[in-house]
Each structure stands twice: as structure tokens, then as C-alpha cells.
């Protein structure tokens, strides 16, 4: 996959992609990430990328001309077979559709992605209407620009590409792929500062371990992210089993408590 990123802060992308899994994937030519400075597509002496908002208001707005010219130049340089679909042009914006694993999987099917990172108070709406094909937000909190969201999207997408992660199936096992949270994990020592690893995991009984993990997955998801359960394939029977289990557990621990004053 080839990813082209447009930004006024290209150096922000140097560090995250110089390490570990990304570096290896880039070195192996599984992905290429090309970062372009939007300022290079201005024509005035001061390389102006922003201007005041029409109608007044706080802050500055990205001008449309440099963004259009940058996207058009970058798209022209993407090698494409004749008849191949145009690459999506994605704007990171608080107004976009909320990013999730489903969207990451959808984007991982493309040969090319073009990402636009804005700054200031936003981008001229004509960029959104006539250049951008997809608007994405990584979550309902306020950031200063689209660079960190772009890195989040790139991370989530490229780890799904074949060969990027060491073992082929580890991307499939992750939480949110099956729509639920993960079970708790432990490694040695078996007792750390007096806190033991759950006994079942040391038992060597694989069927019992699998049952315990499944129960933990459902219990945690019920407690922490109940909205995920409704969308998932957990059976009514399984939910009831875990709810009974949890109720029993709570009853037991309240029996063990010191009586209150
Ligand atoms: C914030 C952003 C995302 C995403 C793009 C551009 C300017 C600053 C800003 C802040 C509040 C209101 C603009 C951006 C994001 C997110 C993305 C821009 N700003 N208006 N903030 N939070 N989750 N994706 Cl361009």
C-alpha cells in the first residue's frame, strides 16, 4: 500500500514510522509513506497556506488553492493501471465519520490512500465538497490538527496488511475484530508481590482455560462496554451464564466483608 500524507508539519511523521513494525514494513516495501509539505504548493513569497474566515470569527482557515494543487500533484504521481479506481482522498476532521476497526478494514483494501491533515480553525469548505471523498474523525475530543489522527488511521490500517505483523493471525485475534474486549493476560512470575496468577491458567487444562477466557471476555465487555455486546454474536445463553456468575461472585465477596458500623 502507498500512503500520501499532506501536511504543513511533515517532520511530525518522521519519528513514528522510524521504529519497530512500521520501519520493518517500510524496509520490506510492504508499505510506502510519502509525506508532502502543503507549503511547497504555494506560489507567493511567504508560502501562505491560511487566511481570515469570511464573515469573521476566530483564527485562520486553510486556503483552498495549495490543498487542491498538492492533492492533484500527488495523485498524478501515483502509478495506476488504466481503469483503476481513483484513490480515496481522506480528510481528518472533527466532522468526519467516527473511525473504528470496520473502517480500518475497509481502508486496508485500497492500493493507495491520500490523507489531508489540516490545522488552524479548519479548511475551506470547497476542499471538503470538491476534493475530499471521505471525512474521518478519530474520536469526540478536541485536537489542534489532523496529524495525530492521520497517524492513528495509518497505524490501524497498515497493521492489517498481509506480512506487516510477524504472525499472520495475530491481527485477527485482537479485540474489536470479534467486537468484544480481550481476556486478561499474565506471564511469569506465577506470584508477583503476593498477587497470584489465576489458578486455572496454570492447570494445563486447555478446555477449562478456553471456557474461563470466554467468560472473562463477556464479563468485562458487559461491565465496561455493554454497547459492544448488543452488536456482537454473544448468545443470550452465554450472557445469562456470565451475569449469573458475576452475581454469584458479588454475593460471595459481600459475605466475606467485615460487617459495617
Ligand atoms: C482538528 C481533530 C480530530 C480529528 C482536523 C483541523 C483543524 C483544529 C480544530 C479544533 C476544533 C475545532 C478545528 C482540527 C482535528 C479530532 C482534525 C483539524 N483542527 N475545529 N480534532 N479532534 N478527533 N480527526 Cl483542519
XYZ file of C-alpha atoms and ligand atoms in Angstrom:
286
model
C 0.000 0.000 0.000
C 1.135 3.522 -0.804
C 0.027 6.322 1.513
C 0.465 10.004 0.659
C 0.103 12.479 3.509
C -0.368 16.236 3.031
C 0.545 18.452 5.962
C 2.237 21.733 6.899
C 4.278 19.809 9.528
C 5.928 16.955 7.576
C 8.584 16.369 10.281
C 5.851 15.221 12.672
C 5.744 11.981 10.644
C 9.475 11.227 10.888
C 9.517 9.621 14.310
C 6.522 7.263 14.481
C 7.430 5.491 11.238
C 11.146 5.067 12.071
C 10.617 2.290 14.605
C 9.543 -1.293 15.033
C 6.764 -2.693 12.939
C 6.422 0.356 10.669
C 10.108 0.606 9.928
C 10.232 -3.100 9.076
C 7.156 -2.853 6.842
C 8.655 0.157 5.016
C 12.061 -1.539 4.648
C 10.358 -4.648 3.242
C 8.452 -2.479 0.726
C 5.101 -3.668 2.087
C 4.105 -0.008 2.516
C 5.417 3.358 1.468
C 4.510 6.540 3.297
C 5.143 9.725 1.356
C 4.783 12.937 3.304
C 4.312 16.191 1.365
C 4.513 19.764 2.604
C 1.418 21.735 1.541
C 3.574 24.899 1.661
C 5.527 23.605 -1.355
C 2.345 24.124 -3.407
C 2.031 27.860 -2.714
C 3.262 30.479 -5.189
C 3.705 33.603 -3.059
C 6.890 34.776 -1.404
C 5.671 33.933 2.119
C 4.257 30.485 1.244
C 0.865 31.415 2.664
C -1.443 28.493 3.424
C -4.067 30.244 5.594
C -6.294 33.292 5.556
C -9.042 35.005 7.574
C -12.547 33.476 7.642
C -15.205 35.164 5.500
C -17.918 36.505 7.786
C -15.493 36.890 10.664
C -14.722 34.646 13.582
C -11.680 33.427 15.451
C -8.485 32.076 13.929
C -7.413 31.269 10.407
C -8.661 28.899 7.692
C -6.637 26.772 5.240
C -6.785 28.322 1.773
C -8.161 26.008 -0.934
C -5.546 26.585 -3.699
C -2.472 24.953 -2.082
C -4.505 21.950 -0.891
C -6.060 21.392 -4.352
C -2.690 21.747 -6.074
C -0.971 19.441 -3.603
C -3.603 16.693 -3.940
C -3.667 16.972 -7.737
C 0.142 16.815 -7.985
C 0.358 13.872 -5.597
C -2.418 11.933 -7.351
C -0.717 12.492 -10.722
C 2.441 10.856 -9.347
C 0.690 7.718 -8.081
C 1.337 4.896 -10.547
C -2.031 3.464 -11.584
C -3.160 0.885 -14.095
C -5.592 2.307 -16.651
C -9.166 1.945 -15.480
C -8.102 1.526 -11.840
C -10.259 3.366 -9.319
C -9.214 6.801 -8.045
C -7.598 6.609 -4.592
C -9.763 7.919 -1.749
C -8.837 11.421 -0.536
C -9.403 11.395 3.201
C -9.671 14.494 5.367
C -9.126 14.093 9.094
C -11.696 16.351 10.718
C -13.878 16.538 13.842
C -16.868 16.477 11.407
C -15.909 13.099 9.927
C -17.404 9.654 10.468
C -16.135 8.096 13.667
C -13.130 5.871 12.971
C -13.335 2.226 14.056
C -11.973 -1.227 13.195
C -14.586 -1.673 10.458
C -13.348 1.489 8.686
C -9.709 0.397 9.178
C -10.519 -2.909 7.426
C -12.352 -1.065 4.651
C -9.359 1.278 4.024
C -6.880 -1.625 4.105
C -8.413 -2.897 0.824
C -7.106 0.082 -1.202
C -3.788 0.188 -3.098
C -3.411 3.932 -2.349
C -4.649 6.388 0.260
C -4.291 10.168 0.262
C -4.636 11.819 3.686
C -5.040 15.564 4.265
C -4.086 16.992 7.660
C -5.413 20.443 8.417
C -4.600 22.951 11.122
C -5.873 26.285 12.438
C -9.650 26.537 12.750
C -10.280 24.329 9.721
C -10.250 24.088 5.932
C -12.145 25.996 3.253
C -15.375 24.040 2.708
C -14.776 23.829 -1.068
C -11.929 21.400 -0.348
C -14.410 19.191 1.506
C -17.081 19.488 -1.199
C -14.990 19.105 -4.353
C -11.723 17.327 -3.484
C -12.231 15.146 -0.434
C -14.017 11.814 -0.850
C -14.100 10.733 2.813
C -14.045 12.584 6.161
C -12.841 10.746 9.258
C -12.621 11.701 12.949
C -10.738 9.522 15.415
C -12.947 10.458 18.358
C -15.004 13.021 20.208
C -12.287 15.121 21.806
C -10.613 18.249 20.511
C -7.114 18.199 18.994
C -5.182 21.014 17.329
C -4.914 19.423 13.897
C -5.202 16.347 11.718
C -1.624 14.985 12.024
C -2.108 12.752 15.062
C -5.443 11.460 13.710
C -3.699 10.621 10.406
C -1.041 8.636 12.282
C -3.726 6.768 14.194
C -5.521 5.850 10.956
C -2.253 4.785 9.274
C -1.307 2.619 12.270
C -4.683 0.884 12.391
C -4.738 0.280 8.615
C -1.211 -0.935 7.913
C -1.111 -3.487 10.714
C -3.944 -5.242 8.841
C -1.882 -5.642 5.645
C -0.525 -9.130 4.952
C 3.043 -9.545 6.243
C 3.162 -6.340 8.343
C 2.698 -8.104 11.669
C 5.000 -11.021 12.434
C 2.386 -13.750 12.583
C -0.466 -13.707 10.094
C -3.265 -14.415 12.535
C -2.432 -12.011 15.374
C -4.370 -9.173 13.704
C -7.425 -11.451 13.601
C -7.317 -12.348 17.310
C -7.423 -8.757 18.539
C -10.189 -7.165 20.500
C -12.634 -5.197 18.358
C -12.127 -7.646 15.495
C -14.644 -10.019 17.036
C -16.297 -6.923 18.548
C -15.509 -7.702 22.207
C -12.770 -6.789 24.691
C -9.873 -9.164 25.385
C -9.404 -11.572 28.288
C -6.762 -10.690 30.930
C -3.236 -11.986 30.277
C -0.408 -12.977 32.622
C 3.205 -14.043 32.340
C 5.837 -15.168 34.862
C 6.304 -14.976 37.826
C 3.326 -17.057 38.997
C 3.183 -14.948 42.161
C 4.264 -11.266 41.965
C 4.322 -9.223 45.212
C 1.882 -11.702 46.671
C -0.569 -11.432 43.737
C -1.069 -14.853 42.135
C -1.933 -15.631 38.513
C -5.449 -17.167 38.290
C -5.062 -20.840 39.108
C -6.923 -22.093 36.053
C -4.159 -20.729 33.761
C -1.563 -22.926 35.485
C -3.775 -26.021 35.300
C -2.803 -27.124 31.781
C -6.485 -27.923 31.175
C -6.981 -26.268 27.784
C -10.750 -26.692 27.631
C -11.131 -25.129 31.069
C -8.767 -22.277 30.126
C -10.756 -21.585 26.954
C -14.018 -21.511 28.985
C -12.504 -19.151 31.573
C -11.206 -16.797 28.891
C -14.562 -16.718 27.096
C -16.276 -15.954 30.406
C -13.772 -13.146 31.138
C -14.272 -11.655 27.667
C -18.039 -11.474 28.114
C -17.940 -10.345 31.745
C -15.508 -7.483 31.013
C -17.398 -6.370 27.970
C -20.704 -6.429 29.891
C -19.133 -4.351 32.678
C -17.072 -1.878 30.651
C -18.561 -1.642 27.162
C -22.108 -3.065 27.267
C -22.940 -1.409 23.924
C -20.436 -3.760 22.232
C -22.332 -6.839 23.452
C -25.525 -5.839 21.659
C -23.667 -5.636 18.322
C -21.734 -8.887 18.802
C -22.544 -12.550 18.330
C -22.729 -13.423 22.047
C -25.677 -15.731 22.593
C -28.420 -14.899 25.096
C -27.495 -18.112 26.914
C -23.850 -17.056 27.240
C -24.773 -13.589 28.541
C -27.059 -15.097 31.173
C -24.377 -17.563 32.248
C -21.885 -14.745 32.814
C -24.428 -12.461 34.530
C -25.319 -15.272 36.954
C -21.667 -15.987 37.525
C -20.957 -12.312 38.277
C -23.974 -12.012 40.610
C -22.819 -15.108 42.499
C -19.306 -13.678 42.792
C -20.594 -10.372 44.189
C -22.812 -12.183 46.709
C -19.835 -14.255 47.862
C -17.498 -11.279 48.301
C -20.112 -9.297 50.272
C -20.434 -12.294 52.641
C -16.690 -12.144 53.271
C -16.663 -8.419 54.088
C -16.348 -7.088 57.629
C -19.751 -6.005 58.953
C -20.235 -2.223 58.561
C -20.546 0.100 61.603
C -8.806 19.069 14.475
C -9.448 16.814 15.096
C -9.815 15.467 15.046
C -9.828 14.544 14.014
C -8.533 18.373 11.771
C -8.173 20.911 11.538
C -8.145 21.917 12.457
C -8.388 22.106 14.895
C -9.833 22.324 15.335
C -10.220 22.054 16.622
C -11.571 22.237 16.975
C -12.457 22.672 16.034
C -10.768 22.733 14.438
C -8.520 20.022 13.539
C -8.986 17.745 14.062
C -10.235 15.125 16.326
C -8.820 17.386 12.726
C -8.397 19.688 12.193
N -8.351 21.371 13.657
N -12.074 22.906 14.776
N -9.654 17.182 16.364
N -10.115 16.164 17.075
N -10.691 13.941 16.777
N -9.839 13.744 13.223
Cl -8.061 21.148 9.862
